mmCIF file of C-alpha atoms in Angstrom:
data_model
loop_
_atom_site.group_PDB
_atom_site.id
_atom_site.type_symbol
_atom_site.label_atom_id
_atom_site.label_comp_id
_atom_site.label_asym_id
_atom_site.label_seq_id
_atom_site.Cartn_x
_atom_site.Cartn_y
_atom_site.Cartn_z
ATOM 1 C CA MET A 60 4.633 12.765 -1.617
ATOM 2 C CA ARG A 61 5.226 15.348 -4.377
ATOM 3 C CA ALA A 62 1.481 15.430 -4.825
ATOM 4 C CA LEU A 63 1.388 17.414 -1.403
ATOM 5 C CA PRO A 64 1.679 21.173 -1.805
ATOM 6 C CA GLN A 65 3.883 23.018 0.624
ATOM 7 C CA ALA A 66 1.134 25.417 1.226
ATOM 8 C CA LEU A 67 -0.997 23.345 3.524
ATOM 9 C CA PRO A 68 -3.175 24.354 6.489
ATOM 10 C CA GLU A 69 -1.799 24.110 10.032
ATOM 11 C CA GLY A 70 -1.701 20.699 11.374
ATOM 12 C CA PRO A 71 0.106 17.421 11.048
ATOM 13 C CA VAL A 72 0.532 15.210 8.119
ATOM 14 C CA PHE A 73 -0.592 11.791 8.982
ATOM 15 C CA VAL A 74 0.648 8.493 7.330
ATOM 16 C CA PRO A 75 -1.877 5.711 7.888
ATOM 17 C CA CYS A 76 -0.418 2.115 7.625
ATOM 18 C CA CYS A 77 3.001 3.628 7.747
ATOM 19 C CA GLY A 78 4.754 0.193 8.191
ATOM 20 C CA THR A 79 8.529 0.739 8.869
ATOM 21 C CA PHE A 80 7.978 4.292 7.542
ATOM 22 C CA PRO A 81 10.057 3.973 4.247
ATOM 23 C CA GLU A 82 8.695 7.508 2.971
ATOM 24 C CA LEU A 83 9.724 9.397 5.991
ATOM 25 C CA ASP A 84 12.939 10.885 4.742
ATOM 26 C CA VAL A 85 11.068 12.018 1.435
ATOM 27 C CA LEU A 86 8.208 13.441 3.411
ATOM 28 C CA THR A 87 10.330 15.391 5.993
ATOM 29 C CA GLY A 88 12.559 16.698 2.981
ATOM 30 C CA HIS A 89 9.513 17.653 1.041
ATOM 31 C CA LEU A 90 7.740 19.392 4.035
ATOM 32 C CA PRO A 91 10.347 20.753 6.482
ATOM 33 C CA GLY A 92 9.149 21.925 9.749
ATOM 34 C CA ARG A 93 5.737 19.872 9.516
ATOM 35 C CA GLU A 94 4.544 17.417 12.116
ATOM 36 C CA ILE A 95 4.271 14.123 10.792
ATOM 37 C CA VAL A 96 2.336 11.177 12.534
ATOM 38 C CA GLY A 97 2.668 7.476 11.357
ATOM 39 C CA ILE A 98 -0.053 4.964 12.366
ATOM 40 C CA ASP A 99 0.292 1.222 12.153
ATOM 41 C CA LEU A 100 -1.516 -1.561 13.713
ATOM 42 C CA SER A 101 1.539 -3.757 14.139
ATOM 43 C CA ALA A 102 3.554 -3.317 17.011
ATOM 44 C CA GLY A 103 6.799 -4.615 15.524
ATOM 45 C CA MET A 104 6.199 -2.236 12.504
ATOM 46 C CA ALA A 105 5.638 0.789 14.806
ATOM 47 C CA ALA A 106 8.805 -0.025 16.905
ATOM 48 C CA ARG A 107 10.858 -0.260 13.645
ATOM 49 C CA ALA A 108 9.140 3.205 12.414
ATOM 50 C CA ARG A 109 9.893 4.912 15.705
ATOM 51 C CA ASN A 110 13.516 3.697 15.337
ATOM 52 C CA ARG A 111 13.542 5.278 11.876
ATOM 53 C CA ALA A 112 12.099 8.563 13.205
ATOM 54 C CA SER A 113 14.552 8.718 16.326
ATOM 55 C CA GLY A 114 15.965 12.125 16.683
ATOM 56 C CA ASN A 115 13.233 13.981 14.851
ATOM 57 C CA ALA A 116 11.081 15.818 17.520
ATOM 58 C CA LEU A 117 8.477 16.505 14.753
ATOM 59 C CA VAL A 118 7.802 12.908 14.144
ATOM 60 C CA ARG A 119 5.774 10.386 16.042
ATOM 61 C CA VAL A 120 4.439 7.043 15.578
ATOM 62 C CA VAL A 121 1.253 5.712 16.876
ATOM 63 C CA GLU A 122 0.419 1.993 17.334
ATOM 64 C CA GLY A 123 -3.210 1.793 16.453
ATOM 65 C CA ASP A 124 -6.121 1.444 13.742
ATOM 66 C CA ALA A 125 -5.185 3.484 10.821
ATOM 67 C CA SER A 126 -8.690 3.137 9.262
ATOM 68 C CA GLU A 127 -10.323 5.844 11.318
ATOM 69 C CA LEU A 128 -8.962 9.339 11.965
ATOM 70 C CA ASP A 129 -10.491 12.175 13.684
ATOM 71 C CA PRO A 130 -12.495 14.670 11.846
ATOM 72 C CA GLY A 131 -10.532 17.873 10.923
ATOM 73 C CA SER A 132 -7.385 16.699 12.496
ATOM 74 C CA ALA A 133 -4.881 16.617 9.398
ATOM 75 C CA ALA A 134 -3.379 19.193 7.079
ATOM 76 C CA ALA A 135 -2.604 16.196 4.756
ATOM 77 C CA ILE A 136 -2.672 12.347 4.566
ATOM 78 C CA VAL A 137 -0.290 10.310 2.684
ATOM 79 C CA SER A 138 -0.934 6.490 2.262
ATOM 80 C CA VAL A 139 1.621 4.348 0.353
ATOM 81 C CA PHE A 140 0.225 0.813 -0.338
ATOM 82 C CA GLY A 141 -1.650 0.638 2.811
ATOM 83 C CA LEU A 142 -5.128 1.197 1.619
ATOM 84 C CA GLN A 143 -5.723 -2.224 0.151
ATOM 85 C CA GLN A 144 -4.535 -4.004 3.483
ATOM 86 C CA LEU A 145 -7.569 -2.613 5.379
ATOM 87 C CA PRO A 146 -10.714 -4.564 5.979
ATOM 88 C CA GLU A 147 -13.053 -1.847 4.552
ATOM 89 C CA PRO A 148 -10.834 0.269 2.408
ATOM 90 C CA ASP A 149 -13.679 2.664 1.155
ATOM 91 C CA ALA A 150 -14.766 3.191 4.808
ATOM 92 C CA ALA A 151 -11.289 4.225 5.502
ATOM 93 C CA LEU A 152 -10.845 6.498 2.680
ATOM 94 C CA ARG A 153 -14.112 8.315 3.532
ATOM 95 C CA SER A 154 -12.753 8.875 7.254
ATOM 96 C CA TRP A 155 -9.356 9.966 5.850
ATOM 97 C CA CYS A 156 -11.121 12.477 3.520
ATOM 98 C CA GLY A 157 -13.261 13.776 6.590
ATOM 99 C CA ALA A 158 -10.032 14.250 8.614
ATOM 100 C CA LEU A 159 -8.767 17.019 6.248
ATOM 101 C CA ARG A 160 -9.010 20.454 7.370
ATOM 102 C CA PRO A 161 -10.114 23.014 4.816
ATOM 103 C CA GLY A 162 -7.463 23.105 2.086
ATOM 104 C CA GLY A 163 -5.952 19.908 3.188
ATOM 105 C CA VAL A 164 -4.749 17.174 0.651
ATOM 106 C CA LEU A 165 -5.060 13.392 0.559
ATOM 107 C CA SER A 166 -2.609 11.353 -1.599
ATOM 108 C CA VAL A 167 -3.248 7.770 -1.747
ATOM 109 C CA VAL A 168 -1.534 5.012 -3.884
ATOM 110 C CA TYR A 169 -2.668 1.388 -3.840
ATOM 111 C CA TRP A 170 -2.615 -1.834 -5.823
ATOM 112 C CA PRO A 171 -5.710 -2.339 -7.704
ATOM 113 C CA HIS A 172 -7.298 -5.689 -8.594
ATOM 114 C CA SER A 173 -5.534 -5.759 -11.922
ATOM 115 C CA THR A 174 -2.157 -4.354 -12.065
ATOM 116 C CA GLU A 175 -0.676 -5.717 -15.494
ATOM 117 C CA PRO A 176 -1.115 -8.580 -17.923
ATOM 118 C CA GLY A 177 1.206 -11.436 -17.505
ATOM 119 C CA GLY A 178 3.493 -9.834 -14.898
ATOM 120 C CA ALA A 179 4.735 -11.403 -11.818
ATOM 121 C CA PHE A 180 1.760 -10.272 -9.690
ATOM 122 C CA THR A 181 -0.690 -11.758 -12.313
ATOM 123 C CA VAL A 182 0.941 -15.085 -12.506
ATOM 124 C CA LEU A 183 0.982 -15.366 -8.674
ATOM 125 C CA SER A 184 -2.681 -14.543 -8.401
ATOM 126 C CA ASP A 185 -3.584 -16.919 -11.259
ATOM 127 C CA VAL A 186 -1.827 -19.768 -9.414
ATOM 128 C CA LEU A 187 -3.307 -18.681 -6.023
ATOM 129 C CA ARG A 188 -6.923 -18.687 -7.385
ATOM 130 C CA LYS A 189 -6.935 -22.329 -8.014
ATOM 131 C CA HIS A 190 -6.531 -22.806 -4.189
ATOM 132 C CA VAL A 191 -7.832 -19.911 -2.442
ATOM 133 C CA PRO A 192 -10.971 -17.968 -3.431
ATOM 134 C CA ALA A 193 -10.662 -14.241 -4.603
ATOM 135 C CA GLY A 194 -11.547 -11.693 -2.034
ATOM 136 C CA ASP A 195 -14.316 -9.194 -2.434
ATOM 137 C CA ARG A 196 -12.891 -6.303 -4.413
ATOM 138 C CA SER A 197 -16.177 -4.372 -4.888
ATOM 139 C CA TRP A 198 -14.779 -1.550 -2.382
ATOM 140 C CA GLU A 199 -12.707 -0.344 -5.417
ATOM 141 C CA GLU A 200 -15.964 0.724 -6.920
ATOM 142 C CA ARG A 201 -16.684 2.807 -3.984
ATOM 143 C CA LEU A 202 -13.708 4.682 -3.460
ATOM 144 C CA VAL A 203 -14.610 7.807 -5.538
ATOM 145 C CA PRO A 204 -18.080 7.905 -3.854
ATOM 146 C CA ALA A 205 -16.190 7.875 -0.561
ATOM 147 C CA LEU A 206 -14.558 11.220 -1.335
ATOM 148 C CA ASP A 207 -17.831 13.028 -1.705
ATOM 149 C CA GLY A 208 -17.469 16.615 -0.842
ATOM 150 C CA ALA A 209 -13.760 16.668 -1.727
ATOM 151 C CA THR A 210 -12.403 17.736 -5.148
ATOM 152 C CA ILE A 211 -10.357 15.091 -6.954
ATOM 153 C CA ASP A 212 -7.294 16.402 -8.588
ATOM 154 C CA ARG A 213 -5.914 13.090 -9.745
ATOM 155 C CA ASP A 214 -6.999 9.466 -10.184
ATOM 156 C CA GLN A 215 -4.575 7.805 -12.465
ATOM 157 C CA PRO A 216 -2.396 4.707 -13.036
ATOM 158 C CA LEU A 217 1.060 4.966 -11.680
ATOM 159 C CA SER A 218 3.720 2.696 -13.183
ATOM 160 C CA PHE A 219 7.358 2.005 -12.410
ATOM 161 C CA PRO A 220 9.514 -0.979 -13.596
ATOM 162 C CA MET A 221 10.344 -3.621 -11.155
ATOM 163 C CA THR A 222 13.111 -6.111 -11.445
ATOM 164 C CA HIS A 223 13.450 -9.461 -9.680
ATOM 165 C CA PRO A 224 16.745 -11.654 -9.903
ATOM 166 C CA ASP A 225 14.590 -14.634 -10.523
ATOM 167 C CA ALA A 226 10.970 -16.003 -9.882
ATOM 168 C CA ASP A 227 12.038 -17.999 -7.055
ATOM 169 C CA THR A 228 13.402 -14.703 -5.176
ATOM 170 C CA PHE A 229 10.164 -13.008 -5.908
ATOM 171 C CA PHE A 230 8.185 -15.833 -4.505
ATOM 172 C CA THR A 231 10.197 -16.151 -1.344
ATOM 173 C CA ALA A 232 9.984 -12.570 -0.547
ATOM 174 C CA HIS A 233 6.300 -12.512 -1.335
ATOM 175 C CA THR A 234 5.321 -15.476 1.014
ATOM 176 C CA ARG A 235 8.017 -14.750 3.961
ATOM 177 C CA SER A 236 8.103 -10.859 4.330
ATOM 178 C CA GLY A 237 5.287 -9.867 1.836
ATOM 179 C CA PRO A 238 1.641 -9.824 1.620
ATOM 180 C CA MET A 239 1.309 -13.615 1.351
ATOM 181 C CA ARG A 240 3.041 -14.170 4.779
ATOM 182 C CA PRO A 241 -0.332 -14.601 6.630
ATOM 183 C CA LEU A 242 -1.400 -17.205 4.265
ATOM 184 C CA ALA A 243 1.868 -18.984 4.576
ATOM 185 C CA ASP A 244 1.494 -19.012 8.316
ATOM 186 C CA ALA A 245 -1.972 -20.183 8.236
ATOM 187 C CA ARG A 246 -1.679 -22.888 5.706
ATOM 188 C CA GLY A 247 1.827 -24.242 6.315
ATOM 189 C CA GLU A 248 4.987 -24.999 4.277
ATOM 190 C CA GLU A 249 3.556 -27.867 2.416
ATOM 191 C CA PHE A 250 0.890 -25.689 0.935
ATOM 192 C CA ILE A 251 3.536 -22.945 0.159
ATOM 193 C CA ALA A 252 5.848 -25.632 -1.591
ATOM 194 C CA VAL A 253 2.718 -26.672 -3.950
ATOM 195 C CA LEU A 254 2.192 -22.911 -4.867
ATOM 196 C CA ARG A 255 5.811 -22.348 -5.367
ATOM 197 C CA GLU A 256 6.340 -25.493 -7.591
ATOM 198 C CA GLU A 257 3.246 -24.164 -9.864
ATOM 199 C CA PHE A 258 4.490 -20.732 -9.835
ATOM 200 C CA LEU A 259 7.941 -21.476 -11.017
ATOM 201 C CA ARG A 260 6.616 -23.920 -13.552
ATOM 202 C CA ARG A 261 4.555 -20.748 -15.093
ATOM 203 C CA ALA A 262 7.350 -18.269 -14.736
ATOM 204 C CA PRO A 263 10.027 -16.998 -16.992
ATOM 205 C CA GLU A 264 13.677 -18.317 -16.269
ATOM 206 C CA GLY A 265 16.168 -15.801 -15.309
ATOM 207 C CA GLU A 266 15.858 -12.159 -14.402
ATOM 208 C CA TRP A 267 12.171 -10.956 -14.313
ATOM 209 C CA ARG A 268 11.191 -7.459 -15.424
ATOM 210 C CA HIS A 269 7.744 -6.137 -15.177
ATOM 211 C CA ARG A 270 5.827 -3.012 -14.800
ATOM 212 C CA PRO A 271 2.832 -3.065 -12.576
ATOM 213 C CA SER A 272 0.399 -0.162 -12.374
ATOM 214 C CA ALA A 273 -0.795 1.128 -9.069
ATOM 215 C CA ARG A 274 -3.651 3.616 -8.711
ATOM 216 C CA HIS A 275 -2.978 7.183 -7.541
ATOM 217 C CA ILE A 276 -5.685 9.369 -5.989
ATOM 218 C CA VAL A 277 -5.199 12.894 -5.007
ATOM 219 C CA ALA A 278 -8.121 14.836 -3.628
ATOM 220 C CA ARG A 279 -8.452 18.132 -1.673
ATOM 221 C CA ALA A 280 -10.943 19.307 0.961
#
């Protein structure tokens, strides 16, 4: 959010893949008086986001496809860990860039393929690869070309420490309410139990601290 200057062109700030809109309070505080539009494909997420935004007439939430935005419709676009969830992230980034008005700014942070050596995400990925083929991550190489015509102000790793009470708590959150929930629903409890056993065997005991690196891209039209 801090990557967005307060001197933006007229128009709304779009937050594609807003989820429950956890960034809303920071965003409204950073850009007071600015219209903000959250977009999410999930009806449940959109409902929670609307509840969070209740009482703020400048905020609205749209239930729909966040991967395509109308050209020239946005003063700024902020995406916090939503890009990697889309089916074609590079095409989405190209659309978001095209949605910026002259002088508009795009600030996107997402989890790249490699986040850290030996941390919780890496251990889980190594365990998962024995059972589920890795997805195609070639889209990461196409992100910068997707910003053709824009000026890239920042493209760098962004890292903060994470702490989990223990490995089991991390695994449970990841599979029940995190990015592996769809896999858990599709493959069932027996499959998840196998993954859990192997993950816990490879994980450290007690509190687990790690520092994964995201990728932060800031571009302006």
